[in-house]
Amino acid sequence: MAMGESSPGALAGAGQTRIPVELQAFFRMAERWNLSTDQQITLLGSPPRSTFFKWKKREEPSPDTVERLSHLLSIWKALQILFTSDQASDAWMHAPNDFFNGDSALDVMLGGKVIDIYAVRRYLDAQRGG
C-alpha cells in the first residue's frame, strides 16, 4: 500500500477549498465502508444536512464532531493493525459480531451516540492489546 493511496488520513492536493484533514479522512473511510450519506450524518452526530454538505466543502466541524472523528479514525487505525487486508477490515465493519449481540460494529456505531462509537473503539483497542 503506497502512502496516501488507501490511507484515510492522507492529505488532498493543495487548493483553495481544503477541508479539515479529519473530515477528509472520514469521507475516505466512509467511501471504503460504503456508507450512505445518512449513515455518515449519523456517525458525525446528526448535523443538519446543510451543515454536513458545508463540511464537505470547507467549514470546520463542532467539538462534538471532532471527538467523533477522533474515535472513528482510531477505529480505522486499529482495523489496519488487526487485519492484513483492506477487504477483511472493511468486511469486519459489516459482519455480525457476538460481542455486540450479533450486531455489526457499524450497526452499533449507527446508534448515533458518541458512546456507541466509543464502544467499538474500546473493543478494538482490547483486541489489539492497546
PDB file of C-alpha atoms in Angstrom:
ATOM      1  CA  MET A   1       0.000   0.000   0.000  1.00  0.00           C
ATOM      2  CA  ALA A   2       1.590   3.251  -1.113  1.00  0.00           C
ATOM      3  CA  MET A   3       1.403   6.202   1.222  1.00  0.00           C
ATOM      4  CA  GLY A   4      -1.728   8.199   0.536  1.00  0.00           C
ATOM      5  CA  GLU A   5      -3.433   5.645  -1.724  1.00  0.00           C
ATOM      6  CA  SER A   6      -5.774   3.965   0.724  1.00  0.00           C
ATOM      7  CA  SER A   7      -4.928   5.727   3.946  1.00  0.00           C
ATOM      8  CA  PRO A   8      -7.895   7.837   5.015  1.00  0.00           C
ATOM      9  CA  GLY A   9      -5.584  10.329   6.699  1.00  0.00           C
ATOM     10  CA  ALA A  10      -3.693  11.312   3.580  1.00  0.00           C
ATOM     11  CA  LEU A  11      -3.875  14.969   2.638  1.00  0.00           C
ATOM     12  CA  ALA A  12      -5.607  16.078  -0.522  1.00  0.00           C
ATOM     13  CA  GLY A  13      -3.800  18.260  -3.013  1.00  0.00           C
ATOM     14  CA  ALA A  14      -3.404  21.930  -2.292  1.00  0.00           C
ATOM     15  CA  GLY A  15      -6.349  24.071  -3.221  1.00  0.00           C
ATOM     16  CA  GLN A  16      -8.450  26.953  -2.047  1.00  0.00           C
ATOM     17  CA  THR A  17     -11.282  24.803  -0.732  1.00  0.00           C
ATOM     18  CA  ARG A  18      -9.428  22.436   1.578  1.00  0.00           C
ATOM     19  CA  ILE A  19     -11.490  20.748   4.238  1.00  0.00           C
ATOM     20  CA  PRO A  20     -10.057  19.779   7.650  1.00  0.00           C
ATOM     21  CA  VAL A  21      -7.850  16.710   7.453  1.00  0.00           C
ATOM     22  CA  GLU A  22     -10.043  14.812   9.910  1.00  0.00           C
ATOM     23  CA  LEU A  23     -13.041  15.224   7.634  1.00  0.00           C
ATOM     24  CA  GLN A  24     -11.001  14.313   4.559  1.00  0.00           C
ATOM     25  CA  ALA A  25     -10.027  11.107   6.325  1.00  0.00           C
ATOM     26  CA  PHE A  26     -13.610  10.428   7.418  1.00  0.00           C
ATOM     27  CA  PHE A  27     -15.000  10.844   3.904  1.00  0.00           C
ATOM     28  CA  ARG A  28     -12.399   8.449   2.502  1.00  0.00           C
ATOM     29  CA  MET A  29     -13.156   5.955   5.271  1.00  0.00           C
ATOM     30  CA  ALA A  30     -16.904   6.303   4.634  1.00  0.00           C
ATOM     31  CA  GLU A  31     -16.338   5.572   0.965  1.00  0.00           C
ATOM     32  CA  ARG A  32     -14.326   2.445   1.785  1.00  0.00           C
ATOM     33  CA  TRP A  33     -17.037   1.261   4.172  1.00  0.00           C
ATOM     34  CA  ASN A  34     -19.758   2.045   1.589  1.00  0.00           C
ATOM     35  CA  LEU A  35     -21.621   4.316   3.999  1.00  0.00           C
ATOM     36  CA  SER A  36     -24.683   6.172   2.763  1.00  0.00           C
ATOM     37  CA  THR A  37     -24.966   9.910   3.287  1.00  0.00           C
ATOM     38  CA  ASP A  38     -27.495   9.258   6.079  1.00  0.00           C
ATOM     39  CA  GLN A  39     -25.105   6.836   7.807  1.00  0.00           C
ATOM     40  CA  GLN A  40     -22.291   9.372   7.562  1.00  0.00           C
ATOM     41  CA  ILE A  41     -24.515  12.061   9.046  1.00  0.00           C
ATOM     42  CA  THR A  42     -25.470   9.754  11.939  1.00  0.00           C
ATOM     43  CA  LEU A  43     -21.836   8.947  12.726  1.00  0.00           C
ATOM     44  CA  LEU A  44     -20.990  12.656  12.712  1.00  0.00           C
ATOM     45  CA  GLY A  45     -23.674  13.449  15.282  1.00  0.00           C
ATOM     46  CA  SER A  46     -26.707  14.070  13.062  1.00  0.00           C
ATOM     47  CA  PRO A  47     -25.918  17.618  11.989  1.00  0.00           C
ATOM     48  CA  PRO A  48     -28.394  19.264   9.619  1.00  0.00           C
ATOM     49  CA  ARG A  49     -27.861  18.060   6.052  1.00  0.00           C
ATOM     50  CA  SER A  50     -26.858  21.585   5.011  1.00  0.00           C
ATOM     51  CA  THR A  51     -24.085  21.595   7.637  1.00  0.00           C
ATOM     52  CA  PHE A  52     -22.898  18.161   6.524  1.00  0.00           C
ATOM     53  CA  PHE A  53     -22.543  19.356   2.938  1.00  0.00           C
ATOM     54  CA  LYS A  54     -20.770  22.535   4.080  1.00  0.00           C
ATOM     55  CA  TRP A  55     -18.253  20.295   5.868  1.00  0.00           C
ATOM     56  CA  LYS A  56     -17.634  18.521   2.591  1.00  0.00           C
ATOM     57  CA  LYS A  57     -16.515  21.880   1.201  1.00  0.00           C
ATOM     58  CA  ARG A  58     -14.687  23.810   3.923  1.00  0.00           C
ATOM     59  CA  GLU A  59     -16.492  24.612   7.187  1.00  0.00           C
ATOM     60  CA  GLU A  60     -14.904  23.473  10.464  1.00  0.00           C
ATOM     61  CA  PRO A  61     -16.775  20.819  12.473  1.00  0.00           C
ATOM     62  CA  SER A  62     -18.071  21.278  16.018  1.00  0.00           C
ATOM     63  CA  PRO A  63     -16.152  19.937  19.056  1.00  0.00           C
ATOM     64  CA  ASP A  64     -18.640  17.038  19.314  1.00  0.00           C
ATOM     65  CA  THR A  65     -17.942  16.096  15.723  1.00  0.00           C
ATOM     66  CA  VAL A  66     -14.180  16.388  16.262  1.00  0.00           C
ATOM     67  CA  GLU A  67     -14.498  13.921  19.171  1.00  0.00           C
ATOM     68  CA  ARG A  68     -16.469  11.527  16.975  1.00  0.00           C
ATOM     69  CA  LEU A  69     -13.876  11.838  14.216  1.00  0.00           C
ATOM     70  CA  SER A  70     -11.101  11.065  16.688  1.00  0.00           C
ATOM     71  CA  HIS A  71     -12.797   7.826  17.751  1.00  0.00           C
ATOM     72  CA  LEU A  72     -13.646   6.851  14.167  1.00  0.00           C
ATOM     73  CA  LEU A  73     -10.080   7.393  12.995  1.00  0.00           C
ATOM     74  CA  SER A  74      -8.805   5.352  15.945  1.00  0.00           C
ATOM     75  CA  ILE A  75     -11.148   2.568  14.862  1.00  0.00           C
ATOM     76  CA  TRP A  76      -9.734   2.812  11.348  1.00  0.00           C
ATOM     77  CA  LYS A  77      -6.179   2.602  12.667  1.00  0.00           C
ATOM     78  CA  ALA A  78      -6.977  -0.389  14.887  1.00  0.00           C
ATOM     79  CA  LEU A  79      -8.512  -2.228  11.937  1.00  0.00           C
ATOM     80  CA  GLN A  80      -5.392  -1.594   9.871  1.00  0.00           C
ATOM     81  CA  ILE A  81      -3.312  -3.122  12.666  1.00  0.00           C
ATOM     82  CA  LEU A  82      -5.588  -6.125  13.260  1.00  0.00           C
ATOM     83  CA  PHE A  83      -6.254  -7.160   9.671  1.00  0.00           C
ATOM     84  CA  THR A  84      -3.765  -7.939   6.931  1.00  0.00           C
ATOM     85  CA  SER A  85      -6.036  -6.847   4.101  1.00  0.00           C
ATOM     86  CA  ASP A  86      -8.191  -3.819   3.483  1.00  0.00           C
ATOM     87  CA  GLN A  87     -11.034  -6.073   2.341  1.00  0.00           C
ATOM     88  CA  ALA A  88     -11.003  -8.015   5.624  1.00  0.00           C
ATOM     89  CA  SER A  89     -11.003  -4.866   7.763  1.00  0.00           C
ATOM     90  CA  ASP A  90     -13.791  -3.300   5.702  1.00  0.00           C
ATOM     91  CA  ALA A  91     -15.852  -6.515   5.834  1.00  0.00           C
ATOM     92  CA  TRP A  92     -15.441  -6.694   9.632  1.00  0.00           C
ATOM     93  CA  MET A  93     -17.353  -3.421   9.984  1.00  0.00           C
ATOM     94  CA  HIS A  94     -20.438  -5.006   8.372  1.00  0.00           C
ATOM     95  CA  ALA A  95     -20.187  -8.538   9.799  1.00  0.00           C
ATOM     96  CA  PRO A  96     -22.301  -9.769  12.730  1.00  0.00           C
ATOM     97  CA  ASN A  97     -20.280  -9.840  15.944  1.00  0.00           C
ATOM     98  CA  ASP A  98     -21.125 -11.944  19.001  1.00  0.00           C
ATOM     99  CA  PHE A  99     -19.598  -9.295  21.280  1.00  0.00           C
ATOM    100  CA  PHE A 100     -22.234  -6.847  20.024  1.00  0.00           C
ATOM    101  CA  ASN A 101     -25.083  -9.386  20.439  1.00  0.00           C
ATOM    102  CA  GLY A 102     -24.983 -10.289  16.756  1.00  0.00           C
ATOM    103  CA  ASP A 103     -24.990  -6.712  15.505  1.00  0.00           C
ATOM    104  CA  SER A 104     -22.179  -5.444  13.330  1.00  0.00           C
ATOM    105  CA  ALA A 105     -19.775  -2.784  14.564  1.00  0.00           C
ATOM    106  CA  LEU A 106     -21.374  -0.418  12.065  1.00  0.00           C
ATOM    107  CA  ASP A 107     -24.839  -1.177  13.481  1.00  0.00           C
ATOM    108  CA  VAL A 108     -23.572  -0.331  16.957  1.00  0.00           C
ATOM    109  CA  MET A 109     -21.971   2.930  15.820  1.00  0.00           C
ATOM    110  CA  LEU A 110     -25.124   3.925  13.954  1.00  0.00           C
ATOM    111  CA  GLY A 111     -26.870   4.106  17.331  1.00  0.00           C
ATOM    112  CA  GLY A 112     -25.868   7.727  16.876  1.00  0.00           C
ATOM    113  CA  LYS A 113     -24.248   8.491  20.242  1.00  0.00           C
ATOM    114  CA  VAL A 114     -20.577   9.087  20.923  1.00  0.00           C
ATOM    115  CA  ILE A 115     -20.690   6.201  23.414  1.00  0.00           C
ATOM    116  CA  ASP A 116     -21.792   3.862  20.593  1.00  0.00           C
ATOM    117  CA  ILE A 117     -18.720   4.742  18.554  1.00  0.00           C
ATOM    118  CA  TYR A 118     -16.548   4.542  21.670  1.00  0.00           C
ATOM    119  CA  ALA A 119     -17.836   1.012  22.407  1.00  0.00           C
ATOM    120  CA  VAL A 120     -16.444  -0.185  19.078  1.00  0.00           C
ATOM    121  CA  ARG A 121     -13.185   1.664  19.658  1.00  0.00           C
ATOM    122  CA  ARG A 122     -12.832   0.128  23.119  1.00  0.00           C
ATOM    123  CA  TYR A 123     -13.485  -3.359  21.739  1.00  0.00           C
ATOM    124  CA  LEU A 124     -10.855  -2.959  19.013  1.00  0.00           C
ATOM    125  CA  ASP A 125      -8.335  -1.453  21.426  1.00  0.00           C
ATOM    126  CA  ALA A 126      -8.772  -4.528  23.637  1.00  0.00           C
ATOM    127  CA  GLN A 127      -8.371  -6.852  20.637  1.00  0.00           C
ATOM    128  CA  ARG A 128      -5.068  -5.287  19.680  1.00  0.00           C
ATOM    129  CA  GLY A 129      -3.868  -5.094  23.280  1.00  0.00           C
ATOM    130  CA  GLY A 130      -3.945  -1.280  23.395  1.00  0.00           C
TER     131      GLY A 130
END
